[in-house]
mmCIF file of C-alpha atoms in Angstrom:
data_model
loop_
_atom_site.group_PDB
_atom_site.id
_atom_site.type_symbol
_atom_site.label_atom_id
_atom_site.label_comp_id
_atom_site.label_asym_id
_atom_site.label_seq_id
_atom_site.Cartn_x
_atom_site.Cartn_y
_atom_site.Cartn_z
ATOM 1 C CA MET A 1 -207.262 -8.703 138.499
ATOM 2 C CA ASP A 2 -206.238 -11.638 136.294
ATOM 3 C CA LYS A 3 -204.343 -13.246 139.141
ATOM 4 C CA PHE A 4 -207.318 -13.026 141.503
ATOM 5 C CA GLY A 5 -209.594 -14.711 138.914
ATOM 6 C CA ASP A 6 -207.036 -17.453 138.348
ATOM 7 C CA TRP A 7 -206.916 -18.196 142.074
ATOM 8 C CA ILE A 8 -210.691 -18.458 142.276
ATOM 9 C CA ILE A 9 -210.769 -20.914 139.376
ATOM 10 C CA MET A 10 -207.964 -22.959 140.968
ATOM 11 C CA LEU A 11 -209.744 -23.046 144.332
ATOM 12 C CA VAL A 12 -213.042 -24.092 142.748
ATOM 13 C CA ALA A 13 -211.291 -26.851 140.766
ATOM 14 C CA ALA A 14 -209.482 -28.071 143.904
ATOM 15 C CA ALA A 15 -212.741 -28.059 145.890
ATOM 16 C CA ILE A 16 -214.465 -30.103 143.179
ATOM 17 C CA MET A 17 -211.596 -32.621 143.165
ATOM 18 C CA VAL A 18 -211.629 -32.945 146.981
ATOM 19 C CA TRP A 19 -215.423 -33.408 146.922
ATOM 20 C CA TRP A 20 -215.126 -36.076 144.200
ATOM 21 C CA VAL A 21 -212.416 -37.996 146.116
ATOM 22 C CA PHE A 22 -214.459 -37.834 149.327
ATOM 23 C CA ARG A 23 -217.572 -39.139 147.523
ATOM 24 C CA ARG A 24 -215.624 -42.060 145.974
ATOM 25 C CA PHE A 25 -214.124 -42.972 149.357
ATOM 26 C CA ASP A 26 -217.509 -42.744 151.069
ATOM 27 C CA ARG A 27 -219.135 -44.914 148.389
ATOM 28 C CA TRP A 28 -216.325 -47.497 148.709
ATOM 29 C CA LEU A 29 -216.567 -47.432 152.513
ATOM 30 C CA HIS A 30 -220.317 -48.081 152.526
ATOM 31 C CA GLU A 31 -220.296 -50.605 149.697
ATOM 32 C CA PRO A 32 -222.393 -53.587 150.769
ATOM 33 C CA PRO A 33 -220.718 -56.959 151.281
ATOM 34 C CA GLY A 34 -220.842 -59.183 148.253
ATOM 35 C CA SER A 35 -220.833 -56.359 145.732
ATOM 36 C CA ARG A 36 -217.656 -57.749 144.108
ATOM 37 C CA LEU A 37 -219.474 -61.030 143.615
ATOM 38 C CA ARG A 38 -222.513 -59.320 142.133
ATOM 39 C CA LYS A 39 -220.249 -57.477 139.700
ATOM 40 C CA LEU A 40 -218.635 -60.790 138.716
ATOM 41 C CA ALA A 41 -222.063 -62.353 138.269
ATOM 42 C CA LEU A 42 -222.953 -59.692 135.732
ATOM 43 C CA ALA A 43 -219.593 -59.894 133.954
ATOM 44 C CA GLY A 44 -219.519 -63.329 132.361
ATOM 45 C CA GLY A 45 -221.884 -65.363 130.273
ATOM 46 C CA VAL A 46 -222.724 -69.001 130.833
ATOM 47 C CA GLU A 47 -222.393 -71.639 128.139
ATOM 48 C CA GLU A 48 -224.630 -74.665 128.538
ATOM 49 C CA ASP A 49 -222.405 -77.678 129.149
ATOM 50 C CA GLU A 50 -222.565 -80.813 131.262
ATOM 51 C CA THR A 51 -221.045 -79.054 134.278
ATOM 52 C CA VAL A 52 -223.703 -76.344 134.220
ATOM 53 C CA LEU A 53 -226.404 -78.995 133.907
ATOM 54 C CA LEU A 54 -224.895 -80.926 136.827
ATOM 55 C CA LEU A 55 -224.864 -77.796 138.983
ATOM 56 C CA ARG A 56 -228.473 -77.025 138.083
ATOM 57 C CA GLU A 57 -229.487 -80.579 138.990
ATOM 58 C CA GLN A 58 -228.087 -79.902 142.457
ATOM 59 C CA ASP A 59 -230.170 -76.673 142.731
ATOM 60 C CA TYR A 60 -227.319 -74.257 142.037
ATOM 61 C CA GLU A 61 -228.068 -71.236 139.894
ATOM 62 C CA VAL A 62 -225.059 -70.650 137.659
ATOM 63 C CA LEU A 63 -224.574 -66.889 137.419
ATOM 64 C CA SER A 64 -221.489 -66.596 135.250
ATOM 65 C CA GLY A 65 -218.565 -68.568 133.955
ATOM 66 C CA LYS A 66 -214.892 -68.631 133.040
ATOM 67 C CA HIS A 67 -213.395 -65.889 135.187
ATOM 68 C CA ARG A 68 -209.809 -64.689 135.180
ATOM 69 C CA ILE A 69 -208.440 -62.625 138.066
ATOM 70 C CA SER A 70 -205.325 -60.659 137.092
ATOM 71 C CA LEU A 71 -202.622 -60.274 139.733
ATOM 72 C CA GLY A 72 -199.198 -58.693 139.854
ATOM 73 C CA VAL A 73 -196.240 -60.143 141.747
ATOM 74 C CA VAL A 74 -193.204 -58.086 142.766
ATOM 75 C CA LEU A 75 -190.015 -59.875 143.846
ATOM 76 C CA ASN A 76 -187.316 -57.878 145.671
ATOM 77 C CA ASP A 77 -188.539 -54.503 144.378
ATOM 78 C CA GLY A 78 -188.122 -55.735 140.813
ATOM 79 C CA PRO A 79 -190.580 -55.274 137.995
ATOM 80 C CA THR A 80 -194.175 -56.395 138.418
ATOM 81 C CA MET A 81 -194.697 -59.836 136.959
ATOM 82 C CA PRO A 82 -198.248 -60.517 135.768
ATOM 83 C CA THR A 83 -200.085 -63.699 136.669
ATOM 84 C CA ARG A 84 -203.686 -64.881 136.778
ATOM 85 C CA LEU A 85 -206.038 -66.990 138.837
ATOM 86 C CA TYR A 86 -208.874 -68.816 137.145
ATOM 87 C CA PHE A 87 -212.143 -70.230 138.351
ATOM 88 C CA ASP A 88 -214.828 -71.811 136.254
ATOM 89 C CA TYR A 89 -218.188 -70.578 137.515
ATOM 90 C CA LEU A 90 -219.902 -68.392 140.051
ATOM 91 C CA ALA A 91 -223.001 -70.087 141.459
ATOM 92 C CA PHE A 92 -225.790 -69.178 143.842
ATOM 93 C CA LYS A 93 -227.747 -71.482 146.149
ATOM 94 C CA ASP A 94 -229.888 -70.808 149.229
ATOM 95 C CA HIS A 95 -229.041 -67.073 149.132
ATOM 96 C CA LYS A 96 -225.284 -67.817 149.219
ATOM 97 C CA TYR A 97 -222.538 -67.465 146.631
ATOM 98 C CA TYR A 98 -220.135 -70.268 145.688
ATOM 99 C CA LEU A 99 -217.061 -70.309 143.467
ATOM 100 C CA VAL A 100 -216.936 -73.390 141.250
ATOM 101 C CA LYS A 101 -213.729 -75.056 140.092
ATOM 102 C CA MET A 102 -213.503 -78.139 137.940
ATOM 103 C CA GLU A 103 -210.961 -80.821 138.740
ATOM 104 C CA ARG A 104 -208.625 -81.157 135.772
ATOM 105 C CA ALA A 105 -206.927 -84.358 134.635
ATOM 106 C CA ARG A 106 -203.581 -82.517 134.405
ATOM 107 C CA GLN A 107 -203.905 -81.197 137.952
ATOM 108 C CA PRO A 108 -205.754 -83.718 140.118
ATOM 109 C CA MET A 109 -206.990 -82.422 143.456
ATOM 110 C CA ASP A 110 -205.130 -83.483 146.577
ATOM 111 C CA TRP A 111 -208.035 -84.111 148.956
ATOM 112 C CA THR A 112 -205.971 -83.719 152.132
ATOM 113 C CA ALA A 113 -206.390 -80.648 154.328
ATOM 114 C CA SER A 114 -202.967 -79.282 153.348
ATOM 115 C CA GLY A 115 -203.561 -79.987 149.651
ATOM 116 C CA LEU A 116 -206.895 -78.175 149.689
ATOM 117 C CA ARG A 117 -205.363 -75.294 151.616
ATOM 118 C CA GLU A 118 -202.488 -74.881 149.158
ATOM 119 C CA ARG A 119 -204.774 -75.038 146.144
ATOM 120 C CA LEU A 120 -207.934 -73.207 147.237
ATOM 121 C CA LEU A 121 -207.248 -70.885 150.172
ATOM 122 C CA VAL A 122 -206.349 -68.005 147.867
ATOM 123 C CA TYR A 123 -209.905 -68.064 146.449
ATOM 124 C CA ALA A 124 -211.449 -68.009 149.913
ATOM 125 C CA LEU A 125 -209.276 -65.039 150.837
ATOM 126 C CA LEU A 126 -210.033 -63.134 147.628
ATOM 127 C CA PHE A 127 -213.771 -63.669 147.996
ATOM 128 C CA PRO A 128 -214.597 -63.787 151.714
ATOM 129 C CA ASP A 129 -218.315 -63.319 150.985
ATOM 130 C CA CYS A 130 -218.487 -66.735 149.322
ATOM 131 C CA GLU A 131 -219.922 -69.567 151.383
ATOM 132 C CA GLY A 132 -217.468 -72.049 149.903
ATOM 133 C CA ILE A 133 -215.770 -73.462 146.845
ATOM 134 C CA VAL A 134 -217.578 -76.192 144.949
ATOM 135 C CA ILE A 135 -215.280 -78.683 143.223
ATOM 136 C CA VAL A 136 -216.659 -80.667 140.304
ATOM 137 C CA ALA A 137 -214.716 -83.917 140.594
ATOM 138 C CA HIS A 138 -213.841 -86.273 137.711
ATOM 139 C CA ASP A 139 -216.598 -88.660 138.730
ATOM 140 C CA LYS A 140 -219.164 -85.825 138.359
ATOM 141 C CA GLN A 141 -219.615 -85.439 142.092
ATOM 142 C CA LEU A 142 -219.841 -82.018 143.702
ATOM 143 C CA LYS A 143 -217.717 -81.436 146.783
ATOM 144 C CA THR A 144 -217.919 -78.220 148.788
ATOM 145 C CA VAL A 145 -214.794 -76.898 150.508
ATOM 146 C CA ARG A 146 -215.066 -74.351 153.315
ATOM 147 C CA PHE A 147 -212.223 -72.895 155.348
ATOM 148 C CA LYS A 148 -212.711 -72.283 159.048
ATOM 149 C CA VAL A 149 -210.245 -70.335 161.160
ATOM 150 C CA GLU A 150 -209.794 -72.124 164.464
ATOM 151 C CA ALA A 151 -208.599 -70.597 167.701
ATOM 152 C CA GLY A 152 -204.854 -71.048 167.983
ATOM 153 C CA GLU A 153 -202.908 -72.223 170.985
ATOM 154 C CA GLU A 154 -201.639 -69.470 173.200
#
């Protein structure tokens, strides 16, 4: 009789685990677009500085600041090497999200198409729900970068 009771407990536990996995998958599958951005918006605080004031002057609502995205890189099946991507702010304007990066003196922005692609495309791919990437240039101008996939030659 003990063995029969053990099997029932095991089957009930397995059924609960299968139900839980199915619910998590279903919730992930039906997650609305932009939910990653909304989670980021709730994650970080905003310190009042001149960049935030500049963004607010241009009608951006600064939702959060100073984000770090952790990544792992594996080379030739070796150990995972940790690295990070940084962006300065997450902003909202006209019902659209924007990532904000500040141009740094140590790493000036190359304003050519290939320079922008090399530097910013990874952010557009990580956050496809963003309308664009706003760059705060040294001269306190805001420049918006958007990537558009064009039809290739066949």
